[in-house]
mmCIF file of C-alpha atoms in Angstrom:
data_model
loop_
_atom_site.group_PDB
_atom_site.id
_atom_site.type_symbol
_atom_site.label_atom_id
_atom_site.label_comp_id
_atom_site.label_asym_id
_atom_site.label_seq_id
_atom_site.Cartn_x
_atom_site.Cartn_y
_atom_site.Cartn_z
ATOM 1 C CA MET A 1201 24.265 -37.673 -1.044
ATOM 2 C CA LYS A 1202 22.933 -37.280 2.305
ATOM 3 C CA THR A 1203 19.975 -39.434 3.480
ATOM 4 C CA ALA A 1204 17.517 -38.031 5.344
ATOM 5 C CA GLN A 1205 14.791 -38.749 8.281
ATOM 6 C CA ILE A 1206 11.532 -36.123 7.658
ATOM 7 C CA ILE A 1207 9.028 -36.819 9.977
ATOM 8 C CA PHE A 1208 5.306 -35.033 9.628
ATOM 9 C CA ARG A 1209 2.538 -34.911 12.307
ATOM 10 C CA GLY A 1210 -0.784 -34.804 11.357
ATOM 11 C CA ILE A 1211 -3.718 -34.634 13.893
ATOM 12 C CA ALA A 1212 -4.698 -37.750 13.687
ATOM 13 C CA SER A 1213 -0.973 -39.649 12.388
ATOM 14 C CA VAL A 1214 2.560 -39.870 11.764
ATOM 15 C CA ILE A 1215 4.266 -40.117 8.599
ATOM 16 C CA LEU A 1216 7.631 -41.188 8.873
ATOM 17 C CA PHE A 1217 9.927 -41.867 5.353
ATOM 18 C CA SER A 1218 13.253 -41.664 3.922
ATOM 19 C CA ILE A 1219 14.105 -39.245 1.039
ATOM 20 C CA THR A 1220 17.617 -39.009 -1.002
ATOM 21 C CA PHE A 1221 18.357 -35.562 -1.371
ATOM 22 C CA GLN A 1222 21.102 -33.629 -2.178
ATOM 23 C CA VAL A 1223 21.457 -30.240 -0.568
ATOM 24 C CA HIS A 1224 23.306 -27.291 -3.283
ATOM 25 C CA SER A 1225 24.372 -24.077 -0.818
ATOM 26 C CA GLN A 1226 26.183 -20.887 -0.313
ATOM 27 C CA SER A 1227 26.368 -18.827 2.094
ATOM 28 C CA ALA A 1228 23.675 -17.690 4.220
ATOM 29 C CA PHE A 1229 21.261 -15.381 1.780
ATOM 30 C CA THR A 1230 21.199 -11.521 4.192
ATOM 31 C CA SER A 1231 17.706 -10.406 5.634
ATOM 32 C CA GLY A 1232 16.612 -7.823 3.622
ATOM 33 C CA ASN A 1233 18.163 -8.349 -0.243
ATOM 34 C CA LEU A 1234 16.461 -9.806 -2.833
ATOM 35 C CA VAL A 1235 16.591 -12.744 -4.735
ATOM 36 C CA VAL A 1236 15.467 -13.361 -8.210
ATOM 37 C CA LEU A 1237 15.957 -16.157 -10.101
ATOM 38 C CA ASN A 1238 17.944 -16.573 -13.576
ATOM 39 C CA VAL A 1239 17.536 -18.843 -16.302
ATOM 40 C CA ASN A 1240 20.094 -19.082 -18.631
ATOM 41 C CA SER A 1241 19.921 -19.986 -22.876
ATOM 42 C CA ALA A 1242 20.355 -23.770 -21.646
ATOM 43 C CA THR A 1243 17.998 -23.454 -19.156
ATOM 44 C CA ALA A 1244 20.017 -23.832 -15.958
ATOM 45 C CA THR A 1245 18.952 -21.801 -13.290
ATOM 46 C CA SER A 1246 20.139 -19.867 -10.107
ATOM 47 C CA LEU A 1247 19.618 -17.958 -8.047
ATOM 48 C CA ILE A 1248 20.606 -14.454 -7.804
ATOM 49 C CA GLU A 1249 20.854 -11.907 -4.464
ATOM 50 C CA TYR A 1250 21.525 -8.830 -5.054
ATOM 51 C CA THR A 1251 21.230 -5.299 -2.189
ATOM 52 C CA MET A 1252 18.259 -3.145 -2.710
ATOM 53 C CA ASN A 1253 20.648 -0.933 -4.466
ATOM 54 C CA GLY A 1254 21.458 -3.446 -7.192
ATOM 55 C CA SER A 1255 24.798 -4.682 -5.797
ATOM 56 C CA LEU A 1256 25.723 -7.872 -6.800
ATOM 57 C CA VAL A 1257 26.393 -10.462 -3.105
ATOM 58 C CA GLN A 1258 26.383 -13.516 -4.706
ATOM 59 C CA THR A 1259 24.753 -16.877 -7.122
ATOM 60 C CA ILE A 1260 23.502 -20.314 -5.859
ATOM 61 C CA ASN A 1261 23.762 -22.120 -8.895
ATOM 62 C CA VAL A 1262 20.630 -25.478 -8.948
ATOM 63 C CA PRO A 1263 21.812 -28.240 -10.474
ATOM 64 C CA SER A 1264 20.744 -28.960 -14.028
ATOM 65 C CA THR A 1265 21.639 -31.912 -14.661
ATOM 66 C CA GLY A 1266 21.561 -35.742 -12.190
ATOM 67 C CA SER A 1267 18.586 -36.604 -10.248
ATOM 68 C CA ASN A 1268 18.562 -33.581 -8.429
ATOM 69 C CA ALA A 1269 18.390 -31.121 -11.194
ATOM 70 C CA LEU A 1270 15.514 -28.075 -11.874
ATOM 71 C CA THR A 1271 15.344 -27.014 -15.078
ATOM 72 C CA ILE A 1272 13.124 -23.698 -16.579
ATOM 73 C CA SER A 1273 12.869 -22.826 -20.767
ATOM 74 C CA PRO A 1274 13.907 -19.265 -20.820
ATOM 75 C CA SER A 1275 11.776 -18.646 -23.536
ATOM 76 C CA ALA A 1276 8.884 -18.994 -21.380
ATOM 77 C CA GLY A 1277 6.962 -16.100 -20.123
ATOM 78 C CA SER A 1278 5.040 -17.731 -18.066
ATOM 79 C CA GLU A 1279 7.612 -19.461 -16.175
ATOM 80 C CA GLY A 1280 9.985 -19.448 -12.673
ATOM 81 C CA ALA A 1281 7.673 -16.983 -10.342
ATOM 82 C CA LEU A 1282 9.562 -17.703 -7.589
ATOM 83 C CA SER A 1283 7.301 -16.975 -4.306
ATOM 84 C CA ARG A 1284 8.579 -16.598 -0.271
ATOM 85 C CA SER A 1285 6.262 -18.329 2.664
ATOM 86 C CA ASP A 1286 3.479 -16.053 4.821
ATOM 87 C CA ASN A 1287 6.425 -15.998 7.608
ATOM 88 C CA GLY A 1288 9.589 -15.404 4.969
ATOM 89 C CA LEU A 1289 11.330 -18.830 5.853
ATOM 90 C CA TYR A 1290 11.459 -20.080 2.754
ATOM 91 C CA LEU A 1291 11.324 -19.449 -1.197
ATOM 92 C CA GLY A 1292 9.334 -21.356 -3.542
ATOM 93 C CA PHE A 1293 9.474 -21.870 -6.767
ATOM 94 C CA SER A 1294 9.216 -24.722 -9.485
ATOM 95 C CA GLY A 1295 10.521 -26.587 -12.833
ATOM 96 C CA TYR A 1296 11.438 -30.007 -14.515
ATOM 97 C CA ARG A 1297 13.381 -32.970 -13.632
ATOM 98 C CA THR A 1298 15.524 -32.373 -17.192
ATOM 99 C CA GLY A 1299 14.074 -30.441 -20.628
ATOM 100 C CA THR A 1300 11.438 -28.296 -20.638
ATOM 101 C CA ASN A 1301 7.239 -28.403 -20.139
ATOM 102 C CA SER A 1302 6.466 -30.446 -23.381
ATOM 103 C CA SER A 1303 9.230 -33.033 -22.270
ATOM 104 C CA GLY A 1304 7.693 -36.338 -20.182
ATOM 105 C CA THR A 1305 9.793 -35.465 -17.105
ATOM 106 C CA ASP A 1306 8.802 -34.948 -13.784
ATOM 107 C CA ARG A 1307 7.407 -31.626 -12.180
ATOM 108 C CA VAL A 1308 9.966 -29.969 -9.614
ATOM 109 C CA ILE A 1309 9.162 -27.474 -6.335
ATOM 110 C CA ALA A 1310 11.827 -26.252 -4.726
ATOM 111 C CA ARG A 1311 12.174 -25.126 -1.711
ATOM 112 C CA VAL A 1312 15.590 -22.466 -0.218
ATOM 113 C CA ASP A 1313 15.839 -21.074 3.219
ATOM 114 C CA ALA A 1314 17.960 -18.363 5.351
ATOM 115 C CA ASN A 1315 21.075 -20.847 4.117
ATOM 116 C CA GLY A 1316 21.337 -21.101 1.038
ATOM 117 C CA ALA A 1317 19.831 -24.352 1.149
ATOM 118 C CA VAL A 1318 18.098 -25.741 -2.180
ATOM 119 C CA ASN A 1319 16.690 -28.451 -1.985
ATOM 120 C CA THR A 1320 14.508 -30.192 -4.809
ATOM 121 C CA SER A 1321 13.272 -33.301 -3.658
ATOM 122 C CA SER A 1322 9.380 -32.806 -4.341
ATOM 123 C CA SER A 1323 8.093 -33.472 -7.521
ATOM 124 C CA ILE A 1324 5.213 -34.433 -9.767
ATOM 125 C CA PRO A 1325 5.294 -37.452 -11.878
ATOM 126 C CA ASN A 1326 4.432 -35.814 -15.845
ATOM 127 C CA ALA A 1327 1.450 -37.977 -15.896
ATOM 128 C CA GLU A 1328 0.316 -36.799 -12.384
ATOM 129 C CA GLY A 1329 -0.432 -33.092 -13.270
ATOM 130 C CA PHE A 1330 0.959 -30.008 -15.603
ATOM 131 C CA THR A 1331 1.412 -33.344 -17.994
ATOM 132 C CA THR A 1332 3.296 -32.076 -21.142
ATOM 133 C CA ASN A 1333 2.983 -28.442 -20.520
ATOM 134 C CA ASN A 1334 4.414 -25.318 -17.655
ATOM 135 C CA ILE A 1335 4.380 -26.042 -14.356
ATOM 136 C CA ARG A 1336 5.165 -22.273 -13.111
ATOM 137 C CA GLY A 1337 4.999 -21.571 -9.386
ATOM 138 C CA GLY A 1338 5.655 -22.399 -5.705
ATOM 139 C CA VAL A 1339 4.772 -21.307 -2.496
ATOM 140 C CA PHE A 1340 5.482 -23.754 1.082
ATOM 141 C CA SER A 1341 4.054 -22.996 4.176
ATOM 142 C CA ASN A 1342 5.174 -21.050 7.496
ATOM 143 C CA ASP A 1343 6.743 -24.802 8.179
ATOM 144 C CA GLY A 1344 7.737 -25.289 4.776
ATOM 145 C CA LEU A 1345 5.958 -29.344 5.175
ATOM 146 C CA ARG A 1346 3.536 -28.553 2.226
ATOM 147 C CA TYR A 1347 3.878 -26.810 -1.241
ATOM 148 C CA TRP A 1348 1.626 -25.556 -3.461
ATOM 149 C CA ALA A 1349 2.133 -25.503 -7.408
ATOM 150 C CA SER A 1350 0.673 -23.657 -10.571
ATOM 151 C CA GLY A 1351 0.759 -23.920 -13.880
ATOM 152 C CA THR A 1352 -1.398 -25.631 -17.097
ATOM 153 C CA GLY A 1353 -2.267 -28.891 -19.003
ATOM 154 C CA SER A 1354 -3.945 -31.693 -17.853
ATOM 155 C CA GLY A 1355 -4.653 -31.618 -14.008
ATOM 156 C CA GLY A 1356 -3.203 -28.645 -13.693
ATOM 157 C CA GLY A 1357 -4.016 -25.682 -11.987
ATOM 158 C CA ILE A 1358 -3.056 -25.370 -8.509
ATOM 159 C CA ARG A 1359 -1.594 -29.349 -6.650
ATOM 160 C CA THR A 1360 -0.344 -29.485 -3.414
ATOM 161 C CA ASN A 1361 1.369 -32.003 -1.575
ATOM 162 C CA LEU A 1362 3.510 -32.620 1.828
ATOM 163 C CA PHE A 1363 7.469 -31.204 0.696
ATOM 164 C CA GLY A 1364 9.816 -34.597 0.116
ATOM 165 C CA THR A 1365 7.034 -36.124 -1.459
ATOM 166 C CA THR A 1366 6.990 -37.949 -5.638
ATOM 167 C CA SER A 1367 3.609 -38.693 -6.246
ATOM 168 C CA GLY A 1368 0.572 -38.244 -4.722
ATOM 169 C CA SER A 1369 -0.330 -34.374 -5.476
ATOM 170 C CA LEU A 1370 -3.537 -33.219 -5.311
ATOM 171 C CA GLN A 1371 -5.772 -30.930 -7.910
ATOM 172 C CA VAL A 1372 -7.528 -28.223 -4.938
ATOM 173 C CA SER A 1373 -9.341 -26.620 -7.333
ATOM 174 C CA THR A 1374 -11.207 -27.336 -10.860
ATOM 175 C CA THR A 1375 -12.234 -23.701 -11.696
ATOM 176 C CA ILE A 1376 -9.351 -23.677 -13.412
ATOM 177 C CA ALA A 1377 -6.994 -25.947 -14.696
ATOM 178 C CA ASN A 1378 -4.699 -22.551 -16.000
ATOM 179 C CA ALA A 1379 -2.720 -20.232 -13.226
ATOM 180 C CA ARG A 1380 0.712 -18.247 -13.492
ATOM 181 C CA THR A 1381 1.810 -17.603 -9.398
ATOM 182 C CA VAL A 1382 0.768 -18.925 -6.124
ATOM 183 C CA ASN A 1383 1.336 -17.285 -3.306
ATOM 184 C CA ASN A 1384 0.546 -17.458 0.178
ATOM 185 C CA ILE A 1385 -0.387 -13.685 1.869
ATOM 186 C CA ASN A 1386 -1.972 -13.071 4.742
ATOM 187 C CA GLY A 1387 -2.970 -16.912 5.623
ATOM 188 C CA GLN A 1388 -4.575 -17.125 2.091
ATOM 189 C CA LEU A 1389 -4.375 -18.577 -0.753
ATOM 190 C CA TYR A 1390 -4.028 -16.479 -3.865
ATOM 191 C CA CYS A 1391 -2.994 -17.357 -7.784
ATOM 192 C CA SER A 1392 -3.165 -14.756 -10.673
ATOM 193 C CA ALA A 1393 -5.097 -16.605 -13.785
ATOM 194 C CA ALA A 1394 -6.045 -15.760 -17.209
ATOM 195 C CA SER A 1395 -8.064 -18.116 -17.676
ATOM 196 C CA GLY A 1396 -11.981 -18.153 -18.109
ATOM 197 C CA THR A 1397 -13.882 -15.856 -15.872
ATOM 198 C CA ILE A 1398 -10.369 -15.632 -13.878
ATOM 199 C CA GLN A 1399 -8.467 -12.641 -15.192
ATOM 200 C CA SER A 1400 -6.134 -11.426 -12.124
ATOM 201 C CA VAL A 1401 -5.996 -12.380 -8.822
ATOM 202 C CA ALA A 1402 -7.718 -14.432 -6.940
ATOM 203 C CA THR A 1403 -8.586 -16.257 -3.782
ATOM 204 C CA VAL A 1404 -8.012 -19.666 -3.606
ATOM 205 C CA GLY A 1405 -10.748 -21.947 -1.650
ATOM 206 C CA THR A 1406 -10.547 -20.500 2.170
ATOM 207 C CA GLY A 1407 -7.183 -20.322 4.354
ATOM 208 C CA LEU A 1408 -4.739 -22.968 2.703
ATOM 209 C CA PRO A 1409 -7.065 -25.704 1.013
ATOM 210 C CA THR A 1410 -4.848 -28.926 1.449
ATOM 211 C CA ALA A 1411 -7.849 -30.882 -0.711
ATOM 212 C CA SER A 1412 -9.271 -31.196 -3.903
ATOM 213 C CA GLY A 1413 -12.503 -29.328 -4.443
ATOM 214 C CA ASN A 1414 -12.629 -25.973 -3.963
ATOM 215 C CA THR A 1415 -13.193 -22.797 -5.641
ATOM 216 C CA ILE A 1416 -10.746 -20.224 -7.103
ATOM 217 C CA THR A 1417 -12.871 -16.556 -7.357
ATOM 218 C CA VAL A 1418 -10.960 -13.853 -8.336
ATOM 219 C CA LEU A 1419 -10.678 -11.074 -5.951
ATOM 220 C CA PRO A 1420 -13.866 -8.527 -6.177
ATOM 221 C CA GLY A 1421 -13.302 -5.660 -8.523
ATOM 222 C CA LEU A 1422 -10.409 -7.198 -10.339
ATOM 223 C CA PRO A 1423 -11.594 -7.891 -14.040
ATOM 224 C CA THR A 1424 -13.693 -10.930 -15.554
ATOM 225 C CA VAL A 1425 -13.429 -10.891 -18.643
ATOM 226 C CA SER A 1426 -10.305 -11.095 -20.914
ATOM 227 C CA GLY A 1427 -7.452 -8.127 -21.592
ATOM 228 C CA ALA A 1428 -5.501 -7.810 -18.737
ATOM 229 C CA SER A 1429 -2.817 -9.997 -17.947
ATOM 230 C CA ALA A 1430 -1.505 -10.676 -14.440
ATOM 231 C CA TYR A 1431 1.097 -12.601 -13.475
ATOM 232 C CA ALA A 1432 3.610 -12.012 -9.759
ATOM 233 C CA PHE A 1433 0.968 -9.525 -7.428
ATOM 234 C CA SER A 1434 1.713 -8.064 -4.195
ATOM 235 C CA ILE A 1435 -0.526 -7.744 -0.554
ATOM 236 C CA SER A 1436 0.117 -5.268 2.101
ATOM 237 C CA PRO A 1437 0.142 -7.191 5.419
ATOM 238 C CA GLY A 1438 -2.550 -7.475 7.080
ATOM 239 C CA VAL A 1439 -1.096 -5.614 9.678
ATOM 240 C CA ILE A 1440 -0.428 -2.634 7.422
ATOM 241 C CA ALA A 1441 -3.710 -1.244 6.172
ATOM 242 C CA ASN A 1442 -5.362 -4.283 6.804
ATOM 243 C CA GLY A 1443 -4.010 -5.950 2.979
ATOM 244 C CA SER A 1444 -5.705 -3.851 1.979
ATOM 245 C CA VAL A 1445 -2.808 -2.365 -0.896
ATOM 246 C CA LEU A 1446 -2.543 -4.155 -3.945
ATOM 247 C CA TYR A 1447 0.201 -4.398 -6.486
ATOM 248 C CA ILE A 1448 -0.321 -6.574 -9.897
ATOM 249 C CA ALA A 1449 2.832 -7.439 -12.645
ATOM 250 C CA ASP A 1450 0.787 -7.228 -15.845
ATOM 251 C CA ASP A 1451 2.835 -8.113 -18.969
ATOM 252 C CA ARG A 1452 1.229 -6.746 -21.863
ATOM 253 C CA ALA A 1453 3.236 -4.792 -24.281
ATOM 254 C CA SER A 1454 1.547 -1.492 -24.699
ATOM 255 C CA ALA A 1455 1.264 1.835 -22.286
ATOM 256 C CA LEU A 1456 -1.669 -0.837 -20.039
ATOM 257 C CA GLY A 1457 1.425 -3.148 -18.727
ATOM 258 C CA GLY A 1458 3.751 -2.360 -16.132
ATOM 259 C CA ILE A 1459 2.810 -2.435 -11.959
ATOM 260 C CA GLN A 1460 -0.970 -2.193 -11.263
ATOM 261 C CA LYS A 1461 -2.012 -0.508 -8.289
ATOM 262 C CA TRP A 1462 -5.273 -1.842 -6.319
ATOM 263 C CA ILE A 1463 -7.315 -0.224 -3.250
ATOM 264 C CA PHE A 1464 -9.509 -2.255 -1.443
ATOM 265 C CA ASN A 1465 -11.980 -0.159 -0.016
ATOM 266 C CA SER A 1466 -16.191 -1.082 1.001
ATOM 267 C CA GLY A 1467 -16.305 -4.491 -0.168
ATOM 268 C CA SER A 1468 -14.131 -3.868 -3.280
ATOM 269 C CA TRP A 1469 -10.805 -2.993 -5.185
ATOM 270 C CA SER A 1470 -10.229 -0.608 -6.654
ATOM 271 C CA LEU A 1471 -7.471 0.286 -9.780
ATOM 272 C CA ILE A 1472 -6.013 3.556 -8.931
ATOM 273 C CA TYR A 1473 -3.130 3.666 -11.959
ATOM 274 C CA THR A 1474 -0.839 2.116 -13.185
ATOM 275 C CA LEU A 1475 3.435 2.602 -12.954
ATOM 276 C CA ALA A 1476 5.628 1.985 -15.515
ATOM 277 C CA THR A 1477 8.696 0.409 -16.448
ATOM 278 C CA GLY A 1478 10.473 2.715 -17.458
ATOM 279 C CA VAL A 1479 10.823 1.131 -21.165
ATOM 280 C CA ALA A 1480 8.044 2.377 -24.025
ATOM 281 C CA ASN A 1481 4.990 -0.452 -24.010
ATOM 282 C CA ILE A 1482 7.146 -3.255 -21.927
ATOM 283 C CA GLY A 1483 5.400 -4.581 -18.954
ATOM 284 C CA ALA A 1484 6.657 -6.585 -15.345
ATOM 285 C CA ARG A 1485 6.177 -10.067 -14.748
ATOM 286 C CA GLY A 1486 7.921 -10.283 -10.936
ATOM 287 C CA ILE A 1487 6.855 -8.494 -8.060
ATOM 288 C CA THR A 1488 8.097 -8.138 -4.956
ATOM 289 C CA VAL A 1489 7.089 -4.851 -2.562
ATOM 290 C CA ASN A 1490 8.974 -3.627 0.572
ATOM 291 C CA PHE A 1491 5.187 -2.063 2.721
ATOM 292 C CA SER A 1492 7.297 -0.848 5.805
ATOM 293 C CA GLY A 1493 6.985 2.929 4.636
ATOM 294 C CA LEU A 1494 3.571 2.506 3.522
ATOM 295 C CA ASN A 1495 1.667 5.773 4.407
ATOM 296 C CA THR A 1496 -1.873 4.613 5.412
ATOM 297 C CA ALA A 1497 -3.397 7.999 5.202
ATOM 298 C CA THR A 1498 -2.363 8.234 1.380
ATOM 299 C CA SER A 1499 -1.132 4.773 0.375
ATOM 300 C CA PHE A 1500 2.001 5.971 -1.055
ATOM 301 C CA GLY A 1501 5.338 4.912 0.608
ATOM 302 C CA SER A 1502 5.849 0.913 -1.255
ATOM 303 C CA ILE A 1503 9.095 0.082 -2.713
ATOM 304 C CA ILE A 1504 8.540 -2.013 -5.168
ATOM 305 C CA PHE A 1505 11.187 -3.918 -6.785
ATOM 306 C CA ALA A 1506 9.341 -6.340 -10.472
ATOM 307 C CA THR A 1507 11.362 -7.683 -13.360
ATOM 308 C CA THR A 1508 10.057 -6.801 -16.758
ATOM 309 C CA ALA A 1509 9.118 -8.635 -19.806
ATOM 310 C CA GLU A 1510 11.378 -7.882 -21.995
ATOM 311 C CA ALA A 1511 12.052 -11.625 -24.017
ATOM 312 C CA SER A 1512 15.835 -10.615 -23.352
ATOM 313 C CA SER A 1513 18.396 -8.380 -21.251
ATOM 314 C CA ASN A 1514 15.404 -6.778 -19.178
ATOM 315 C CA ARG A 1515 15.610 -5.699 -16.080
ATOM 316 C CA ILE A 1516 15.058 -5.316 -12.402
ATOM 317 C CA ILE A 1517 13.334 -1.981 -11.452
ATOM 318 C CA LYS A 1518 12.767 -0.457 -8.654
ATOM 319 C CA ILE A 1519 10.359 2.061 -8.176
ATOM 320 C CA ILE A 1520 9.669 4.140 -4.719
ATOM 321 C CA ASP A 1521 6.037 4.430 -5.040
ATOM 322 C CA ASN A 1522 4.461 8.788 -4.005
ATOM 323 C CA GLY A 1523 2.024 8.396 -6.207
ATOM 324 C CA SER A 1524 0.735 8.217 -10.315
ATOM 325 C CA SER A 1525 3.452 9.600 -11.759
ATOM 326 C CA SER A 1526 6.318 7.938 -9.062
ATOM 327 C CA SER A 1527 9.501 6.565 -11.984
ATOM 328 C CA ALA A 1528 11.628 3.473 -12.348
ATOM 329 C CA SER A 1529 14.691 3.233 -12.300
ATOM 330 C CA THR A 1530 16.840 0.269 -12.972
ATOM 331 C CA LEU A 1531 19.063 -1.718 -10.840
ATOM 332 C CA VAL A 1532 20.500 -4.032 -13.194
ATOM 333 C CA THR A 1533 20.155 -6.262 -16.129
ATOM 334 C CA ALA A 1534 20.226 -9.057 -16.566
ATOM 335 C CA PRO A 1535 23.364 -10.825 -18.982
ATOM 336 C CA ALA A 1536 23.785 -11.673 -22.383
ATOM 337 C CA SER A 1537 21.760 -15.312 -23.453
ATOM 338 C CA ASN A 1538 20.396 -15.053 -19.471
ATOM 339 C CA ILE A 1539 16.380 -14.004 -18.382
ATOM 340 C CA PHE A 1540 15.340 -12.818 -14.916
ATOM 341 C CA LYS A 1541 12.587 -14.691 -13.861
ATOM 342 C CA GLY A 1542 10.148 -14.737 -10.142
ATOM 343 C CA ILE A 1543 11.982 -11.752 -6.915
ATOM 344 C CA ALA A 1544 11.021 -12.265 -3.748
ATOM 345 C CA PHE A 1545 12.830 -10.638 -0.672
ATOM 346 C CA SER A 1546 15.449 -13.221 0.674
ATOM 347 C CA PRO A 1547 14.257 -15.587 3.181
ATOM 348 C CA VAL A 1548 14.707 -15.146 6.681
ATOM 349 C CA SER A 1549 16.779 -16.846 9.186
ATOM 350 C CA ASN A 1550 15.258 -19.922 11.499
ATOM 351 C CA GLN A 1551 15.906 -23.503 12.615
ATOM 352 C CA PRO A 1552 14.487 -25.391 9.534
ATOM 353 C CA PRO A 1553 11.633 -27.709 10.205
ATOM 354 C CA VAL A 1554 11.973 -31.782 11.604
#
């Protein structure tokens, strides 16, 4: 066990408090590799690092018992989103201190740095948010000192608080109380949902909201009526095609499921095509995209990595987007009694905040 003094410097105040936590780590991640969140049949969670060709690098086990535990239900398809901070320094995900969503346990938001250190000190009491229901995702600010979490239930939707806190989180918006993934892209907070008129990817307030009272607004041109089933998503960086290319993992068990590609033009997003996952009528839930090869003239060249939506033995797939006929190749299949959840690129190296 380690006791850490963490100092947060705000505009008008300095907050000093102690957090007792245990940091579990193995080797540092390699920049450019993939990290997948894996859950076994006993709700134990691990982070598995692979190369972009699917070669195993390492497995980092997250504690599943004790005061630092984080567990995730293997059978809850909506749980286990994995997001990377906008600057690439931190991974974020969420779960439960023990058991599954129906228990009265704390909801936990984990922060992972480039050294492979997993910190599970941030939590939300069950009675405060996502009450006896799913917490699904988490993402951190660029300095790692604030999180946003997504889920459903009483006090659900999107909640935020400072890293390391164990109560006092704020519900960012009451537009919906049922959100799936949450992400911080190009300085804007986004979520996905299938609730009310928010039936795809939406902005959460303006920028990175830290107070209540914000509005969640579906992106113009995306669905506002039920039908689609959006989970993780990836938007091209502002420096690449001005953030105008969007990929969405859709988990529908039909030919409509897979990887949707959207393009922004003249103030609205348009669906260009949906890429299949390589198995008929199997959609996707997790996604991360390498946009470095994107040709802005054709919008081709992105490399997509996704986790598929099979109930067991699901897969990590790779698609090089060269058009609507681009095919998926399977990089890794989850071992028996395990399920791949979210996927992201590994966090990059930098000094952690102090």
